[in-house]
Coordinates of C-alpha atoms in Angstrom, one line a residue:
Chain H
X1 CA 60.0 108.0 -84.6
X2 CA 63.5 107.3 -85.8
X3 CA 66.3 107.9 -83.4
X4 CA 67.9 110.3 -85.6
X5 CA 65.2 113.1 -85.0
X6 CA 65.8 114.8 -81.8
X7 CA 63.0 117.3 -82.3
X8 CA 59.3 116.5 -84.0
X9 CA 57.0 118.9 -84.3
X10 CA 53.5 118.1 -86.1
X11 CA 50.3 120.1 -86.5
X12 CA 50.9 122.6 -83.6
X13 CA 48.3 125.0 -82.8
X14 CA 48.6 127.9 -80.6
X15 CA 46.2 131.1 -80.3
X16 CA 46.3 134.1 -77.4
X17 CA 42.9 135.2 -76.9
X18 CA 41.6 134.2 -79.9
X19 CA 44.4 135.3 -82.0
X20 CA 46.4 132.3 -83.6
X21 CA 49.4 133.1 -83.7
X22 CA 50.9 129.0 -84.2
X23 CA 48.7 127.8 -87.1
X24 CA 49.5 124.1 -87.4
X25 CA 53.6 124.2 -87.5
X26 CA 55.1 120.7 -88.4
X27 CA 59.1 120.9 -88.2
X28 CA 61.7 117.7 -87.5
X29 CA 65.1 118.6 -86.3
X30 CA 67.8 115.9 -86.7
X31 CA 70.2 114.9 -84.0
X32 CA 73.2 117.0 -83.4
X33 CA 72.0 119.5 -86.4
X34 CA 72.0 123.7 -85.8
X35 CA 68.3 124.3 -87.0
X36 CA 67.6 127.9 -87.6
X37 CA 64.2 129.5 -87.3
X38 CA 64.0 132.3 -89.0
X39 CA 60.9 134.7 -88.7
X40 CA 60.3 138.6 -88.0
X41 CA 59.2 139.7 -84.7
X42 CA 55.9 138.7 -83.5
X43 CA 55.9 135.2 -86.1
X44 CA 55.6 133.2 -83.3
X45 CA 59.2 131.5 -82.8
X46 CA 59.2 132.6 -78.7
X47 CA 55.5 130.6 -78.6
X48 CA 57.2 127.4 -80.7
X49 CA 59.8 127.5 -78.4
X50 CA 58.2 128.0 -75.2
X51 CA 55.8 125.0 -76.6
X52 CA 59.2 122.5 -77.1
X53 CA 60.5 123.4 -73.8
X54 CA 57.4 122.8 -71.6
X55 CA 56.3 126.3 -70.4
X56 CA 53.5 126.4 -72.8
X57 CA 50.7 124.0 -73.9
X58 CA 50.1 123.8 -77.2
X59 CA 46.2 123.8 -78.2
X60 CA 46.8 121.4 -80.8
X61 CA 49.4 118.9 -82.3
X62 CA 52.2 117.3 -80.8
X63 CA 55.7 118.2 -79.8
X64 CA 58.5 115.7 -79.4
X65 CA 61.8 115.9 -77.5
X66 CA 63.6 112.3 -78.1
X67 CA 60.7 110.6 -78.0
X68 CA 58.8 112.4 -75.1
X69 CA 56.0 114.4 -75.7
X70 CA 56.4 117.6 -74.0
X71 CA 52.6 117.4 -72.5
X72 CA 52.5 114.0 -71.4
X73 CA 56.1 113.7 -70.3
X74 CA 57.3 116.8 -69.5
X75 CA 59.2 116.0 -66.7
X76 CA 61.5 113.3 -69.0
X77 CA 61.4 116.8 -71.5
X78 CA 62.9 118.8 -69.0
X79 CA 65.6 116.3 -68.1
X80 CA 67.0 116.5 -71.9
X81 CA 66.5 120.2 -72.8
X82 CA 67.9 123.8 -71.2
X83 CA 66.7 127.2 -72.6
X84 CA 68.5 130.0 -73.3
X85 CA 65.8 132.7 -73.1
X86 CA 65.9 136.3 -74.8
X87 CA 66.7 138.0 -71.7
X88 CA 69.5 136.7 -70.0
X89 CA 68.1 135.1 -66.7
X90 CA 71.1 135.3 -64.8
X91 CA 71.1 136.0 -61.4
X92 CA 73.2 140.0 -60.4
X93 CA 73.2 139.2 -57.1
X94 CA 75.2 136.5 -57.5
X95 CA 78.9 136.1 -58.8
X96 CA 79.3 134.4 -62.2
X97 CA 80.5 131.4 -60.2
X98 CA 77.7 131.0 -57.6
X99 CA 74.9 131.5 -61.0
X100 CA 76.8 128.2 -62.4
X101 CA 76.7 126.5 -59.1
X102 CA 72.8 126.7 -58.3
X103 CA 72.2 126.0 -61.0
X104 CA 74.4 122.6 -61.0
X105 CA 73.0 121.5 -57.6
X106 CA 69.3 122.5 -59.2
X107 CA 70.3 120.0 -61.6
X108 CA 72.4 117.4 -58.8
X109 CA 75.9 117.2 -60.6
X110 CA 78.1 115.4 -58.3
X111 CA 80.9 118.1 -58.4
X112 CA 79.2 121.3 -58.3
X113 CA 82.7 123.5 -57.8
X114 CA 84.0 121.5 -60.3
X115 CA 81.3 121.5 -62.9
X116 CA 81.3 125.8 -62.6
X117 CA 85.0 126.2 -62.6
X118 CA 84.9 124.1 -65.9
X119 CA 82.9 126.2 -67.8
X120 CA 84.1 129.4 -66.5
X121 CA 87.2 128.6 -68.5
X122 CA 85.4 127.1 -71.5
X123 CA 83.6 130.4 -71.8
X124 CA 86.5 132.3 -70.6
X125 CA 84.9 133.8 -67.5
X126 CA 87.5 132.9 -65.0
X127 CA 88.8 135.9 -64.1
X128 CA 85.4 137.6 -64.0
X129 CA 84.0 134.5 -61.7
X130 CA 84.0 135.7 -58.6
X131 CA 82.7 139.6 -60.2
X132 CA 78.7 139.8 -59.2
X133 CA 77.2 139.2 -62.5
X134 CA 75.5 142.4 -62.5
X135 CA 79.2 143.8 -63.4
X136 CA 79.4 141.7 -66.5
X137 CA 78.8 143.5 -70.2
X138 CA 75.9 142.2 -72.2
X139 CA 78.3 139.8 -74.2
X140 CA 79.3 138.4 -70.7
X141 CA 75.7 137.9 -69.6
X142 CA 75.1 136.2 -72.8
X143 CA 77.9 133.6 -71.9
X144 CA 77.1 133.1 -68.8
X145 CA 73.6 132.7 -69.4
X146 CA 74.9 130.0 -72.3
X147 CA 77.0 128.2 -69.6
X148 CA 74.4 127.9 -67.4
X149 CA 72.0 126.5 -70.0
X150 CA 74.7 123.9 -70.7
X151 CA 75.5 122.3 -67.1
X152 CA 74.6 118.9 -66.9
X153 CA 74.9 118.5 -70.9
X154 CA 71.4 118.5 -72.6
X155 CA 71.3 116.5 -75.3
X156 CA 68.8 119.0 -77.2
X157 CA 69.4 123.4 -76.4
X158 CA 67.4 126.1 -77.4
X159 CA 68.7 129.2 -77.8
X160 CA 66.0 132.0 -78.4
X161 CA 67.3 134.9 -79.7
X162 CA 70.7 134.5 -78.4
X163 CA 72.4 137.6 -80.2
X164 CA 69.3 140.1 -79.5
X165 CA 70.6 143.3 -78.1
X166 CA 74.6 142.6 -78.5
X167 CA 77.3 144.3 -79.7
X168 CA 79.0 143.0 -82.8
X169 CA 82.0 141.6 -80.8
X170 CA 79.5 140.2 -78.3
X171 CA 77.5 138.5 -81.4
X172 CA 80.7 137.1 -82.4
X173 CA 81.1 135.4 -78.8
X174 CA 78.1 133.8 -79.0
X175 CA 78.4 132.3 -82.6
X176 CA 81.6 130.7 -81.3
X177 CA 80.1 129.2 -78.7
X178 CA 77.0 128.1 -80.3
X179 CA 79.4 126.4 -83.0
X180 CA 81.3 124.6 -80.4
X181 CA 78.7 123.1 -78.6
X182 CA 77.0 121.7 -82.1
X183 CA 80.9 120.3 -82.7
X184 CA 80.1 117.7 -79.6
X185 CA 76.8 116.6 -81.3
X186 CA 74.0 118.8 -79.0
X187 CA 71.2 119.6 -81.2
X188 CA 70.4 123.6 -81.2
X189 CA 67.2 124.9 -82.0
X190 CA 67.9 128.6 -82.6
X191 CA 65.7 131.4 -83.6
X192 CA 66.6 134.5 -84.7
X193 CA 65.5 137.6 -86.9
X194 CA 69.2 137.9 -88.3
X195 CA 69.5 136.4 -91.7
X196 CA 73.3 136.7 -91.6
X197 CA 72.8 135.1 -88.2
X198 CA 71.0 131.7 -89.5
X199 CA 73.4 131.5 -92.5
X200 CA 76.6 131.9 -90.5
X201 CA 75.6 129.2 -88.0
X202 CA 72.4 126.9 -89.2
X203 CA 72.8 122.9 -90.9
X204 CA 69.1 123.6 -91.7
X205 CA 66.8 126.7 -91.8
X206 CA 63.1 126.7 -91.3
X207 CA 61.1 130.1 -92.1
X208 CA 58.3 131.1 -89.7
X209 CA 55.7 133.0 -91.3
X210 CA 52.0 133.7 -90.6
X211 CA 52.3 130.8 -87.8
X212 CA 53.1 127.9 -90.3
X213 CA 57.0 127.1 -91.4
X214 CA 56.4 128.2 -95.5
X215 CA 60.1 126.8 -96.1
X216 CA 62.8 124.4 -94.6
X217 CA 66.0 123.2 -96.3
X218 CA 69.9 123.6 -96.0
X219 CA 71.3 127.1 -96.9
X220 CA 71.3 125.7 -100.6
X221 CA 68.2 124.4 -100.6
X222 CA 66.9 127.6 -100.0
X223 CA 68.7 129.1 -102.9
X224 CA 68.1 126.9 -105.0
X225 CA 64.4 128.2 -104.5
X226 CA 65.7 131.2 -106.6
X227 CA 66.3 131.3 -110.0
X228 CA 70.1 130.7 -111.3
X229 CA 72.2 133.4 -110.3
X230 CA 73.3 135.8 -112.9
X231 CA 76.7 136.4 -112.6
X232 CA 77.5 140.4 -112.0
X233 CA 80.8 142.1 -111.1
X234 CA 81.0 144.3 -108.1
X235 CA 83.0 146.2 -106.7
X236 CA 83.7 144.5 -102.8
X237 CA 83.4 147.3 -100.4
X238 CA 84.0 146.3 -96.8
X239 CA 80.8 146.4 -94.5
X240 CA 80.6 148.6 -91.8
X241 CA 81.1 145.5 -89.1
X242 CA 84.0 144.7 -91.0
X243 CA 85.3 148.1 -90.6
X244 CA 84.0 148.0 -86.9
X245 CA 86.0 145.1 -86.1
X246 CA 89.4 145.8 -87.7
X247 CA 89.7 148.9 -85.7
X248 CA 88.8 147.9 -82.1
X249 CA 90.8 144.8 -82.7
X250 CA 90.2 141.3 -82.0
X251 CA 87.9 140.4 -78.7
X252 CA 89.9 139.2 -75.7
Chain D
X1 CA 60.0 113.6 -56.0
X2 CA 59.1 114.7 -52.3
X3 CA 62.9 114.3 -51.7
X4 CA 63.9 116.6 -54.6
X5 CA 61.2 118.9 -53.2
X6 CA 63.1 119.6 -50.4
X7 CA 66.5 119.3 -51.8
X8 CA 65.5 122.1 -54.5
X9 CA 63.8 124.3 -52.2
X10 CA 67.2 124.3 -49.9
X11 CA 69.3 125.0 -52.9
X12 CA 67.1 127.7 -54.0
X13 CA 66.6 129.2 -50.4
X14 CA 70.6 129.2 -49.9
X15 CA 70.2 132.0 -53.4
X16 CA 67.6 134.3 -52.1
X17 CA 69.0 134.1 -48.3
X18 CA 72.8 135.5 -50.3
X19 CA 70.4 138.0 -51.7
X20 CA 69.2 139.2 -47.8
X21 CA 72.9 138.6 -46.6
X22 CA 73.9 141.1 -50.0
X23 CA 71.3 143.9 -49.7
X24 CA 71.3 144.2 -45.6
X25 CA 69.2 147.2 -46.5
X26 CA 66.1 144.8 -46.8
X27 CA 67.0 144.2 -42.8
X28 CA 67.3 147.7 -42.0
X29 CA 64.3 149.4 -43.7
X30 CA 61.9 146.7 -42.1
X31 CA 62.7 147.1 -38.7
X32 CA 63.2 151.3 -39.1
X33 CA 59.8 151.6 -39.0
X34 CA 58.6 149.2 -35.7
X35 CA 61.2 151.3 -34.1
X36 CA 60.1 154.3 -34.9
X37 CA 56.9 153.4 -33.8
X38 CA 58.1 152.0 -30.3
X39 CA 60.1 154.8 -29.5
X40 CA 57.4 157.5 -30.6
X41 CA 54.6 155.8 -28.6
X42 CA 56.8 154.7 -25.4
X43 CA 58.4 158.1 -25.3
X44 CA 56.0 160.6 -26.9
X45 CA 52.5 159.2 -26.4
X46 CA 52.7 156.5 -24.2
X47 CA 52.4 159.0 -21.1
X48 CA 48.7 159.7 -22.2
X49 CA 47.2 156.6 -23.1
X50 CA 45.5 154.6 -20.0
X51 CA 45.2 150.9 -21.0
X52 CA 43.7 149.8 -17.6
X53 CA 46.4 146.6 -17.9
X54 CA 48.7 147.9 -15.0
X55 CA 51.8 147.3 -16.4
X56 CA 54.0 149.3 -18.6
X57 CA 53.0 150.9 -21.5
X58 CA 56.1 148.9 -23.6
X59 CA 54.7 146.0 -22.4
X60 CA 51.4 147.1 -24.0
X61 CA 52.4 147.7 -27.3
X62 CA 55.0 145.5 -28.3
X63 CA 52.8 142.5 -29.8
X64 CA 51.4 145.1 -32.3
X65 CA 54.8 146.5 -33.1
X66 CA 56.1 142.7 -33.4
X67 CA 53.2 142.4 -36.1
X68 CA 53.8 145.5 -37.9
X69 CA 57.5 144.6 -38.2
X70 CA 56.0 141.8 -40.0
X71 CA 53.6 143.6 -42.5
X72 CA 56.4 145.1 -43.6
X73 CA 59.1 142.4 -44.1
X74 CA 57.0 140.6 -45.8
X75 CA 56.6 143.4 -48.4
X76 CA 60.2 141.9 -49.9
X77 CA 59.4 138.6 -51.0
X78 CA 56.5 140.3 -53.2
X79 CA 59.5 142.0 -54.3
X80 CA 61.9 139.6 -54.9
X81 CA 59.1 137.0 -56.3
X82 CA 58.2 140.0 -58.9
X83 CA 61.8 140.5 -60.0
X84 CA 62.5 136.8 -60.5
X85 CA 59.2 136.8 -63.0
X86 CA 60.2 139.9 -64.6
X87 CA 63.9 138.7 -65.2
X88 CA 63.5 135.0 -66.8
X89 CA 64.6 133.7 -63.5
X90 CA 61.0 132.0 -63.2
X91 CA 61.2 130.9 -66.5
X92 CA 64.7 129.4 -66.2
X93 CA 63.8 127.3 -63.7
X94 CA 60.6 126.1 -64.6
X95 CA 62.8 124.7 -68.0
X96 CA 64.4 122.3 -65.7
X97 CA 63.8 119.0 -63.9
X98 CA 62.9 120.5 -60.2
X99 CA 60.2 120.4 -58.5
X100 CA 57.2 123.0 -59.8
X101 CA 56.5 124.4 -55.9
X102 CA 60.0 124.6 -54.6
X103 CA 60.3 128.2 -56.3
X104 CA 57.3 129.6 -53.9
X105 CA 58.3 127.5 -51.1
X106 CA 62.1 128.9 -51.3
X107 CA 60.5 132.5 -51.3
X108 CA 58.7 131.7 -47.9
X109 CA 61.2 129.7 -46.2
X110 CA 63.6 132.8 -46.7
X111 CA 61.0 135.3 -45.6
X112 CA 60.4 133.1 -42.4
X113 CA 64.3 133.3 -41.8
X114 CA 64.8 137.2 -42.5
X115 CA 61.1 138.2 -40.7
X116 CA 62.2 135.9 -37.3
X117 CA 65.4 137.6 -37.5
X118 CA 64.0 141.3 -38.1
X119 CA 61.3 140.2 -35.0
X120 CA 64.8 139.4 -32.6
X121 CA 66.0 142.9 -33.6
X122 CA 62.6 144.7 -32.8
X123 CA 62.4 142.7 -29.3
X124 CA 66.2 143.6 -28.2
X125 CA 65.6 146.9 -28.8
X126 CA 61.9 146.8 -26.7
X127 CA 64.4 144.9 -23.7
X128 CA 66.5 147.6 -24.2
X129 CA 64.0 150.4 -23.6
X130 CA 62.1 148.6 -20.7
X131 CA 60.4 145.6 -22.0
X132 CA 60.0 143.0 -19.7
X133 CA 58.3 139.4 -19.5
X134 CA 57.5 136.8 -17.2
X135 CA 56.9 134.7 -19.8
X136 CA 58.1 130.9 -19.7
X137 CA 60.0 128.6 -22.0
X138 CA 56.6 127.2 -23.1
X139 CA 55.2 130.3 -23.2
X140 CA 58.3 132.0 -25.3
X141 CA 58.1 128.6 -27.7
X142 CA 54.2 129.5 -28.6
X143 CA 55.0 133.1 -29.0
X144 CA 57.4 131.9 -31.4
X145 CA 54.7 129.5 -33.0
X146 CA 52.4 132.3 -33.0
X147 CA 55.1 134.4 -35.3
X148 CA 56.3 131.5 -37.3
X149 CA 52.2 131.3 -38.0
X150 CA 52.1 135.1 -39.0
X151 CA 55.0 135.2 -41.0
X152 CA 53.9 132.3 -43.2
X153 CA 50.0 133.7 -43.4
X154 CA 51.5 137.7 -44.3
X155 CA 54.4 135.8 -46.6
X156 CA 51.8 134.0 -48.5
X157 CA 49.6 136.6 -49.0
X158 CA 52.8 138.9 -50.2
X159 CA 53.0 135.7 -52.9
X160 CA 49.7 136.8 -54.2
X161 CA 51.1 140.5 -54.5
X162 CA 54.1 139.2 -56.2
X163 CA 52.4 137.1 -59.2
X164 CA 49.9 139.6 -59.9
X165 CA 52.1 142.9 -59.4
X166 CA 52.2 144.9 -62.9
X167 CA 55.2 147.1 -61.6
X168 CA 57.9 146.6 -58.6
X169 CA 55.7 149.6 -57.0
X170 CA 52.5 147.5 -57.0
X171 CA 54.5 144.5 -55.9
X172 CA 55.3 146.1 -52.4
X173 CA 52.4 148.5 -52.2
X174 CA 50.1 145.9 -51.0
X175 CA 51.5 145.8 -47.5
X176 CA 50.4 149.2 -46.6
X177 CA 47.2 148.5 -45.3
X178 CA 48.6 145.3 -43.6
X179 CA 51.0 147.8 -41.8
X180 CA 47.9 150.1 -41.0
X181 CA 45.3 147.5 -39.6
X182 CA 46.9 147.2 -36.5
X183 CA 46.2 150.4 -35.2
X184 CA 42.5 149.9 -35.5
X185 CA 43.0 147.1 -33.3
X186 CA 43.8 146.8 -29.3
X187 CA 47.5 146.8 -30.3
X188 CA 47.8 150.8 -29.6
X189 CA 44.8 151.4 -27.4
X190 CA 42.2 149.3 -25.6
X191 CA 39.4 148.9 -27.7
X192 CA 36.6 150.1 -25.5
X193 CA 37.7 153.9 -25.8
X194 CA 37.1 153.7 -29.6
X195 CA 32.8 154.8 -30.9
X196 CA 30.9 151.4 -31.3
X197 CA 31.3 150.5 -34.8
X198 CA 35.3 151.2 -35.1
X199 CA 35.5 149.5 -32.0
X200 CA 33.3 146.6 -33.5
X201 CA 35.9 145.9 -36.6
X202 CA 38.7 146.1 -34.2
X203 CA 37.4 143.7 -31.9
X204 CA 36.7 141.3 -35.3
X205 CA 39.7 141.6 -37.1
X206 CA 42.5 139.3 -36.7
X207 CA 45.1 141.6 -35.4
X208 CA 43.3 142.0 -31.7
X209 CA 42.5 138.3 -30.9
X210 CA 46.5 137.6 -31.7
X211 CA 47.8 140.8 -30.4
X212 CA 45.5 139.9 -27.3
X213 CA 47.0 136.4 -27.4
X214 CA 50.6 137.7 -27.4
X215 CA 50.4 139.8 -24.5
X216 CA 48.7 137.6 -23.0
X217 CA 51.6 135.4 -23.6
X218 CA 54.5 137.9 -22.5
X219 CA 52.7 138.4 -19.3
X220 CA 52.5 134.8 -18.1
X221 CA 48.8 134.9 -18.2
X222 CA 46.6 132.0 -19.7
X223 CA 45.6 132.4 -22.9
X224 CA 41.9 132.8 -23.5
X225 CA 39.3 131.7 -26.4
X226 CA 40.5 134.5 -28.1
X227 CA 43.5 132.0 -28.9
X228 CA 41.9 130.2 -30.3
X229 CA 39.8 132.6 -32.6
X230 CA 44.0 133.9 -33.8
X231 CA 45.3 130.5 -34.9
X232 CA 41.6 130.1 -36.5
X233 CA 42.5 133.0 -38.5
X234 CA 46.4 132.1 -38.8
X235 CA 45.2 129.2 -40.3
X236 CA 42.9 129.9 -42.4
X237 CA 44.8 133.2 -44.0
X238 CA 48.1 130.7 -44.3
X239 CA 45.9 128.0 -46.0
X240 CA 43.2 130.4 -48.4
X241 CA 46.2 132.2 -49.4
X242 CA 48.7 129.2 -50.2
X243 CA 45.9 127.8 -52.2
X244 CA 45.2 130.7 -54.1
X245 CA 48.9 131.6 -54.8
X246 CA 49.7 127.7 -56.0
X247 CA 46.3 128.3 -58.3
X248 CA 47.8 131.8 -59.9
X249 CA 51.2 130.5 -60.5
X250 CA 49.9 127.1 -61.9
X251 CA 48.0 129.0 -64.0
X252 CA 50.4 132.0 -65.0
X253 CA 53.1 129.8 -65.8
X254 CA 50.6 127.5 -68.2

């Protein structure tokens, strides 16, 4: 495989009790590229990603991290990936600060203070560090949840769902973050039900559908699919997020 | 890998011991119960029941009570392993480079630490009301062996309850009987007052040859074959239900 592709995916299989619900899925993600897999509920985009990060073994097919196959090699897998599952597995007992510390000893950073006290500021959590996490709003979670995903810098992240159940301004947080983290070349695999979501944030968009990806491509690509755009005027009323976000102001 | 095994298991002990040290309550409602029970029986009953052993009636009971303090500390870790699969927590850290077994392991290592320390509690307060023991160093280090061996047989058995539990409830639920076999056992009463077939499944079931070993134990006395018969079944509940909880998580986890 070329060094370039940080994610291969060829032929993959999966069924639950007889049902298939992965029906041969072949998808390449290049390095430091947002991919975007788009599908409704239920296409199978939590089993794809369960698959790529080791939780799950496919029944057929292959799956490739950099190189390792995530059956054969999963421990050299789970050295290069973190997941950022749909519901934030953060810890409430524990303060923002002490969730970012296990896990950087769990993953035997030299500087464990220094490694949490970092990203508490990237993700502007500082003041809210030493707050049990159980205090934090859902946008918080989300962040810290993020953070924790990114300790120890993972060359490849998946981010399942990471906007599922957030507020608009919380949303907002998370695309920001997502776009910083593809602006120091980590490739994000990203699924999500949000259209809006994959065109805001995605180099490249696959389509789950009936457990096969029917189309990838860039945003363009996709249009292109469709015939030429006829050209109609409109009048440009402001969406309700739009109005939404002028009045409660910017996020802090 | 057998270093990182016991590096990740500390790490993760250190989280759920900050979860005991945050929610003393966990402390609290399991040794409520054992002391309940001492002071009710001592104070209440006690006076009635003849156990033929000379001594005081305290003296008598505490092993059970030690044992039922047990049964129900051990009801947490079912808890807290369900709440860690239910939240992701499970998930999260079966997506990194640690050691598969150190999650379980971290679960038991702090229910050894919280169920010795509950055990200390339930015995200062036996002292307190009249408890005394001739018992020797040795003798105090295999009573501590003997817990150490309950704990880890009860704790492993709770790990069962914890990866199979559908709701918190059923999670903790399971440690009710646990709780109740003791007193179909000689830890309230001697056996030979109970009609022949209770007093046959007392006489068989793990809780008299170990309560019999205990007090044994605490009273400076040698221990018997019937030591012999507890850390058979110490054993063999510690290693059957290890072996069957590694199976179920291997297994639930894919």
């Amino acid at each position: 495989m070329s060094a370039d592709t940080a994610i291969r995916v060829l032929g993959v299989e999966k069924a639950f009790q007889g049902l298939p619900v992965l029906r041969g899925v072949d998808l390449d993600v290049p390095t430091g590229s947002i991919l975007a897999l788009l599908g409704s509920n239920g296409a199978g985009k939590t089993t794809l990603v369960r698959i790529l990060s080791t939780l799950l073994m496919a029944d057929a097919g292959t799956a490739e991290i950099l190189g390792f196959d995530v059956a054969a090699s999963a421990r050299e897998v789970r050295e290069s990936i973190s997941l950022t599952g749909q519901f934030a597995a953060v810890d409430d007992l524990l303060s923002g600060r002490e969730n970012l510390m296990l896990v950087a000893r769990l993953r035997h950073q030299k500087n464990p203070d220094a490694v949490a006290d970092d990203l508490l500021a990237r993700f502007g959590l500082t003041d809210a560090g030493r707050r049990r996490a159980s205090t934090y709003s859902g946008g918080m979670r989300r962040r810290l949840d993020i953070a924790m995903s990114l300790i120890g810098d993972p060359p490849v992240v998946f981010l399942d769902e990471p906007t599922t159940g957030l507020d608009p301004e919380g949303r907002l947080e998370v695309w920001q973050t997502i776009r910083t983290l593809a602006g120091k070349g980590t490739t994000v695999l990203l699924t999500t039900q949000h259209l809006d979501e994959a065109e805001q944030l995605a180099d490249r968009i696959a389509i789950l559908h009936d457990g096969r990806i029917i189309r990838k491509g860039t945003l363009d690509e996709l249009r292109a699919l469709l015939p030429t755009a006829s050209i109609e005027y409109v009048e440009k009323k402001p969406s309700l997020e739009d109005v939404f976000l002028a009045i409660v102001g910017p996020t802090d | 890998m057998t270093t990182n095994i016991l590096a990740d298991t500390g790490v993760l002990t250190g989280r759920s011991l900050r979860h005991i040290l945050r929610s003393p309550d966990t402390i609290v409602t399991t040794v409520i119960t054992p002391i309940a029970l001492l002071l009710l029986f001592v104070y209440v009953l006690g006076g009635a029941i003849r156990t033929g052993s000379g001594g005081s009636y305290i003296d008598y009971l505490l092993p059970g009570i030690l044992l039922i303090t047990i049964s129900s500390g051990i009801a947490y870790t079912a808890y807290r392993l369900f709440l860690d699969l239910k939240d992701g927590m499970v998930e999260r850290l079966r997506s990194m480079p640690i050691a598969r077994s150190s999650v379980l392991w971290a679960h038991v290592v702090t229910s050894l630490a919280a169920n010795l320390f509950s055990v200390s509690i339930v015995i200062g307060v036996a002292i307190a009301m009249g408890f005394r023991t001739g018992a020797s160093v040795a003798a105090w280090l295999a009573i501590a062996g003997i817990m150490v061996l309950v704990i880890l047989a009860l704790t492993w058995l709770a790990v069962i309850a914890g990866l199979t539990a559908k709701t918190v409830d059923g999670a903790s639920a399971f440690s009710y009987p646990l709780i109740f076999l003791p007193f179909i056992s000689s830890a309230f009463v001697p056996t030979e007052s109970m009609p022949a077939p209770v007093a046959w499944f007392a006489e068989n079931q793990p809780v008299t040859s170990i309560v019999n070993t205990l007090r044994a134990l605490f009273a400076g006395r040698p221990v018997g074959g019937e030591a012999v018969i507890a850390l058979g079944w110490l054993v063999g509940i510690a290693v059957v239900a290890c072996t069957i909880a590694t199976m179920i998580y291997r297994r639930k986890i894919g």
